[in-house]
Amino acid sequence: MTSLPVTLTQLSHLLPPDSRNHLALLDDVCPGIICVVSGQGGEPRFTLEVEVAGRMLRTGGHRRVHAGLVDELSALVSGHLGRVI
């Protein structure tokens, strides 16, 4: 399995405008979000990761970049911080 980090700038170009703005807001609250593209069996998987208060939060591996990926990270971060972002 190969992993490749992708910058938020690269990732944001693949998202709809609302998700792009939400991702920027998340990055303001918890800087250091990365997107990891991994491949297994020739199929890419996209995962968002960020460290919050010493704990690594990760989304599940998605087959494509879409709004649901940002929504999932938002739910993880909001749950960990105890407030909606």
Tab-separated table of N, CA and C in Angstrom:
chain	number	residue	atom	x	y	z
A	1	MET	N	0.844	-1.175	0.000
A	1	MET	CA	0.000	0.000	0.000
A	1	MET	C	0.891	1.240	0.000
A	2	THR	N	0.586	2.184	-0.853
A	2	THR	CA	1.328	3.424	-0.962
A	2	THR	C	0.467	4.567	-0.447
A	3	SER	N	1.082	5.481	0.304
A	3	SER	CA	0.362	6.660	0.793
A	3	SER	C	1.029	7.909	0.258
A	4	LEU	N	0.217	8.880	-0.106
A	4	LEU	CA	0.716	10.128	-0.660
A	4	LEU	C	-0.061	11.278	-0.033
A	5	PRO	N	0.616	12.188	0.696
A	5	PRO	CA	-0.104	13.333	1.254
A	5	PRO	C	-0.446	14.352	0.166
A	6	VAL	N	-1.609	14.954	0.299
A	6	VAL	CA	-2.082	15.961	-0.648
A	6	VAL	C	-2.367	17.234	0.138
A	7	THR	N	-1.980	18.383	-0.394
A	7	THR	CA	-2.218	19.643	0.317
A	7	THR	C	-3.700	20.021	0.244
A	8	LEU	N	-4.133	20.862	1.189
A	8	LEU	CA	-5.526	21.317	1.180
A	8	LEU	C	-5.833	22.142	-0.061
A	9	THR	N	-4.848	22.857	-0.568
A	9	THR	CA	-5.051	23.636	-1.791
A	9	THR	C	-5.369	22.707	-2.952
A	10	GLN	N	-4.614	21.627	-3.074
A	10	GLN	CA	-4.876	20.658	-4.134
A	10	GLN	C	-6.247	20.019	-3.946
A	11	LEU	N	-6.571	19.678	-2.727
A	11	LEU	CA	-7.831	19.016	-2.419
A	11	LEU	C	-9.020	19.933	-2.662
A	12	SER	N	-8.896	21.187	-2.274
A	12	SER	CA	-10.036	22.103	-2.350
A	12	SER	C	-10.522	22.318	-3.780
A	13	HIS	N	-9.647	22.183	-4.746
A	13	HIS	CA	-10.056	22.349	-6.144
A	13	HIS	C	-11.022	21.253	-6.591
A	14	LEU	N	-11.076	20.155	-5.863
A	14	LEU	CA	-11.950	19.036	-6.213
A	14	LEU	C	-13.293	19.089	-5.497
A	15	LEU	N	-13.469	20.080	-4.618
A	15	LEU	CA	-14.671	20.171	-3.793
A	15	LEU	C	-15.620	21.256	-4.288
A	16	PRO	N	-16.926	21.093	-3.996
A	16	PRO	CA	-17.858	22.185	-4.289
A	16	PRO	C	-17.557	23.384	-3.384
A	17	PRO	N	-17.969	24.595	-3.770
A	17	PRO	CA	-17.631	25.806	-3.007
A	17	PRO	C	-17.995	25.750	-1.522
A	18	ASP	N	-19.171	25.260	-1.164
A	18	ASP	CA	-19.554	25.198	0.256
A	18	ASP	C	-18.611	24.310	1.053
A	19	SER	N	-18.242	23.173	0.477
A	19	SER	CA	-17.324	22.260	1.166
A	19	SER	C	-15.930	22.855	1.257
A	20	ARG	N	-15.538	23.578	0.229
A	20	ARG	CA	-14.235	24.257	0.225
A	20	ARG	C	-14.170	25.261	1.377
A	21	ASN	N	-15.241	26.028	1.562
A	21	ASN	CA	-15.298	27.002	2.653
A	21	ASN	C	-15.312	26.314	4.014
A	22	HIS	N	-16.042	25.218	4.119
A	22	HIS	CA	-16.116	24.479	5.381
A	22	HIS	C	-14.745	23.897	5.740
A	23	LEU	N	-14.041	23.387	4.744
A	23	LEU	CA	-12.702	22.847	4.978
A	23	LEU	C	-11.755	23.945	5.456
A	24	ALA	N	-11.865	25.136	4.885
A	24	ALA	CA	-11.028	26.266	5.320
A	24	ALA	C	-11.338	26.635	6.766
A	25	LEU	N	-12.610	26.606	7.142
A	25	LEU	CA	-13.005	26.885	8.523
A	25	LEU	C	-12.436	25.831	9.473
A	26	LEU	N	-12.530	24.567	9.082
A	26	LEU	CA	-11.954	23.490	9.902
A	26	LEU	C	-10.450	23.674	10.064
A	27	ASP	N	-9.784	24.080	8.990
A	27	ASP	CA	-8.334	24.275	9.046
A	27	ASP	C	-7.972	25.448	9.951
A	28	ASP	N	-8.845	26.448	10.056
A	28	ASP	CA	-8.611	27.554	10.995
A	28	ASP	C	-8.726	27.080	12.438
A	29	VAL	N	-9.699	26.207	12.698
A	29	VAL	CA	-9.932	25.698	14.058
A	29	VAL	C	-8.858	24.701	14.460
A	30	CYS	N	-8.503	23.825	13.557
A	30	CYS	CA	-7.466	22.824	13.860
A	30	CYS	C	-6.535	22.711	12.650
A	31	PRO	N	-5.501	23.559	12.624
A	31	PRO	CA	-4.556	23.565	11.504
A	31	PRO	C	-3.817	22.239	11.386
A	32	GLY	N	-3.388	21.961	10.187
A	32	GLY	CA	-2.590	20.765	9.965
A	32	GLY	C	-3.360	19.623	9.342
A	33	ILE	N	-4.546	19.903	8.807
A	33	ILE	CA	-5.326	18.855	8.144
A	33	ILE	C	-4.558	18.409	6.910
A	34	ILE	N	-4.472	17.108	6.720
A	34	ILE	CA	-3.876	16.579	5.499
A	34	ILE	C	-4.835	15.583	4.872
A	35	CYS	N	-4.716	15.444	3.585
A	35	CYS	CA	-5.453	14.417	2.857
A	35	CYS	C	-4.425	13.377	2.444
A	36	VAL	N	-4.697	12.139	2.775
A	36	VAL	CA	-3.800	11.055	2.403
A	36	VAL	C	-4.488	10.224	1.331
A	37	VAL	N	-3.801	10.043	0.225
A	37	VAL	CA	-4.305	9.186	-0.836
A	37	VAL	C	-3.543	7.880	-0.731
A	38	SER	N	-4.266	6.813	-0.524
A	38	SER	CA	-3.618	5.513	-0.432
A	38	SER	C	-4.196	4.612	-1.509
A	39	GLY	N	-3.422	3.658	-1.913
A	39	GLY	CA	-3.882	2.737	-2.940
A	39	GLY	C	-3.750	1.307	-2.477
A	40	GLN	N	-4.803	0.564	-2.700
A	40	GLN	CA	-4.772	-0.849	-2.367
A	40	GLN	C	-5.574	-1.564	-3.441
A	41	GLY	N	-4.952	-2.500	-4.103
A	41	GLY	CA	-5.638	-3.194	-5.171
A	41	GLY	C	-5.919	-2.305	-6.370
A	42	GLY	N	-5.104	-1.271	-6.558
A	42	GLY	CA	-5.260	-0.390	-7.702
A	42	GLY	C	-6.369	0.637	-7.577
A	43	GLU	N	-7.023	0.699	-6.426
A	43	GLU	CA	-8.119	1.650	-6.225
A	43	GLU	C	-7.725	2.687	-5.186
A	44	PRO	N	-7.727	3.986	-5.548
A	44	PRO	CA	-7.330	5.001	-4.568
A	44	PRO	C	-8.385	5.194	-3.483
A	45	ARG	N	-7.913	5.562	-2.300
A	45	ARG	CA	-8.779	5.910	-1.170
A	45	ARG	C	-8.295	7.239	-0.620
A	46	PHE	N	-9.233	8.132	-0.351
A	46	PHE	CA	-8.924	9.464	0.168
A	46	PHE	C	-9.355	9.540	1.627
A	47	THR	N	-8.430	9.930	2.494
A	47	THR	CA	-8.687	10.045	3.925
A	47	THR	C	-8.218	11.416	4.393
A	48	LEU	N	-9.036	12.088	5.205
A	48	LEU	CA	-8.608	13.340	5.828
A	48	LEU	C	-8.155	13.033	7.244
A	49	GLU	N	-7.041	13.632	7.660
A	49	GLU	CA	-6.475	13.406	8.990
A	49	GLU	C	-6.100	14.738	9.625
A	50	VAL	N	-6.290	14.821	10.939
A	50	VAL	CA	-5.844	15.993	11.683
A	50	VAL	C	-5.625	15.583	13.133
A	51	GLU	N	-4.621	16.187	13.759
A	51	GLU	CA	-4.373	15.939	15.176
A	51	GLU	C	-5.052	17.039	15.985
A	52	VAL	N	-5.881	16.622	16.942
A	52	VAL	CA	-6.598	17.555	17.809
A	52	VAL	C	-6.330	17.149	19.248
A	53	ALA	N	-5.706	18.045	20.004
A	53	ALA	CA	-5.406	17.802	21.422
A	53	ALA	C	-4.695	16.463	21.635
A	54	GLY	N	-3.704	16.199	20.794
A	54	GLY	CA	-2.896	14.999	20.948
A	54	GLY	C	-3.522	13.725	20.411
A	55	ARG	N	-4.681	13.817	19.804
A	55	ARG	CA	-5.350	12.626	19.271
A	55	ARG	C	-5.506	12.771	17.756
A	56	MET	N	-5.145	11.725	17.021
A	56	MET	CA	-5.265	11.748	15.566
A	56	MET	C	-6.686	11.351	15.176
A	57	LEU	N	-7.351	12.226	14.447
A	57	LEU	CA	-8.702	11.958	13.953
A	57	LEU	C	-8.616	11.690	12.460
A	58	ARG	N	-9.295	10.619	11.996
A	58	ARG	CA	-9.246	10.222	10.587
A	58	ARG	C	-10.634	9.883	10.073
A	59	THR	N	-10.895	10.292	8.858
A	59	THR	CA	-12.123	9.853	8.204
A	59	THR	C	-11.887	8.455	7.647
A	60	GLY	N	-12.954	7.819	7.237
A	60	GLY	CA	-12.813	6.546	6.538
A	60	GLY	C	-12.246	6.800	5.152
A	61	GLY	N	-11.791	5.772	4.502
A	61	GLY	CA	-11.255	5.914	3.152
A	61	GLY	C	-12.382	6.018	2.133
A	62	HIS	N	-12.405	7.103	1.392
A	62	HIS	CA	-13.435	7.332	0.385
A	62	HIS	C	-12.849	7.104	-1.002
A	63	ARG	N	-13.657	6.617	-1.915
A	63	ARG	CA	-13.187	6.343	-3.280
A	63	ARG	C	-12.952	7.610	-4.094
A	64	ARG	N	-13.582	8.703	-3.669
A	64	ARG	CA	-13.386	9.971	-4.392
A	64	ARG	C	-13.481	11.128	-3.403
A	65	VAL	N	-13.018	12.279	-3.828
A	65	VAL	CA	-13.113	13.487	-3.007
A	65	VAL	C	-14.495	14.083	-3.251
A	66	HIS	N	-15.252	14.278	-2.173
A	66	HIS	CA	-16.599	14.834	-2.281
A	66	HIS	C	-16.967	15.503	-0.960
A	67	ALA	N	-18.113	16.161	-0.930
A	67	ALA	CA	-18.546	16.913	0.254
A	67	ALA	C	-18.653	16.028	1.492
A	68	GLY	N	-19.035	14.778	1.324
A	68	GLY	CA	-19.181	13.865	2.461
A	68	GLY	C	-17.885	13.653	3.228
A	69	LEU	N	-16.769	13.746	2.556
A	69	LEU	CA	-15.463	13.599	3.200
A	69	LEU	C	-15.234	14.738	4.192
A	70	VAL	N	-15.564	15.960	3.793
A	70	VAL	CA	-15.427	17.126	4.671
A	70	VAL	C	-16.449	17.055	5.803
A	71	ASP	N	-17.673	16.642	5.488
A	71	ASP	CA	-18.714	16.505	6.513
A	71	ASP	C	-18.310	15.497	7.582
A	72	GLU	N	-17.701	14.395	7.159
A	72	GLU	CA	-17.258	13.372	8.114
A	72	GLU	C	-16.173	13.915	9.041
A	73	LEU	N	-15.205	14.646	8.479
A	73	LEU	CA	-14.158	15.237	9.313
A	73	LEU	C	-14.757	16.258	10.274
A	74	SER	N	-15.696	17.049	9.797
A	74	SER	CA	-16.352	18.043	10.642
A	74	SER	C	-17.046	17.378	11.828
A	75	ALA	N	-17.731	16.273	11.582
A	75	ALA	CA	-18.411	15.549	12.661
A	75	ALA	C	-17.405	14.998	13.670
A	76	LEU	N	-16.288	14.473	13.191
A	76	LEU	CA	-15.253	13.950	14.095
A	76	LEU	C	-14.672	15.056	14.972
A	77	VAL	N	-14.309	16.170	14.349
A	77	VAL	CA	-13.710	17.285	15.087
A	77	VAL	C	-14.727	17.885	16.055
A	78	SER	N	-15.952	18.093	15.591
A	78	SER	CA	-17.003	18.654	16.452
A	78	SER	C	-17.253	17.765	17.659
A	79	GLY	N	-17.316	16.462	17.441
A	79	GLY	CA	-17.520	15.527	18.542
A	79	GLY	C	-16.374	15.550	19.532
A	80	HIS	N	-15.163	15.667	19.024
A	80	HIS	CA	-13.988	15.677	19.900
A	80	HIS	C	-13.897	16.980	20.698
A	81	LEU	N	-14.239	18.098	20.063
A	81	LEU	CA	-14.150	19.396	20.738
A	81	LEU	C	-15.407	19.729	21.542
A	82	GLY	N	-16.491	18.997	21.293
A	82	GLY	CA	-17.729	19.239	22.019
A	82	GLY	C	-18.488	20.464	21.551
A	83	ARG	N	-18.256	20.871	20.302
A	83	ARG	CA	-18.994	22.001	19.724
A	83	ARG	C	-19.075	21.821	18.215
A	84	VAL	N	-20.106	22.359	17.642
A	84	VAL	CA	-20.327	22.227	16.203
A	84	VAL	C	-19.438	23.203	15.451
A	85	ILE	N	-18.830	22.700	14.410
A	85	ILE	CA	-17.974	23.537	13.553
A	85	ILE	C	-18.575	23.539	12.159
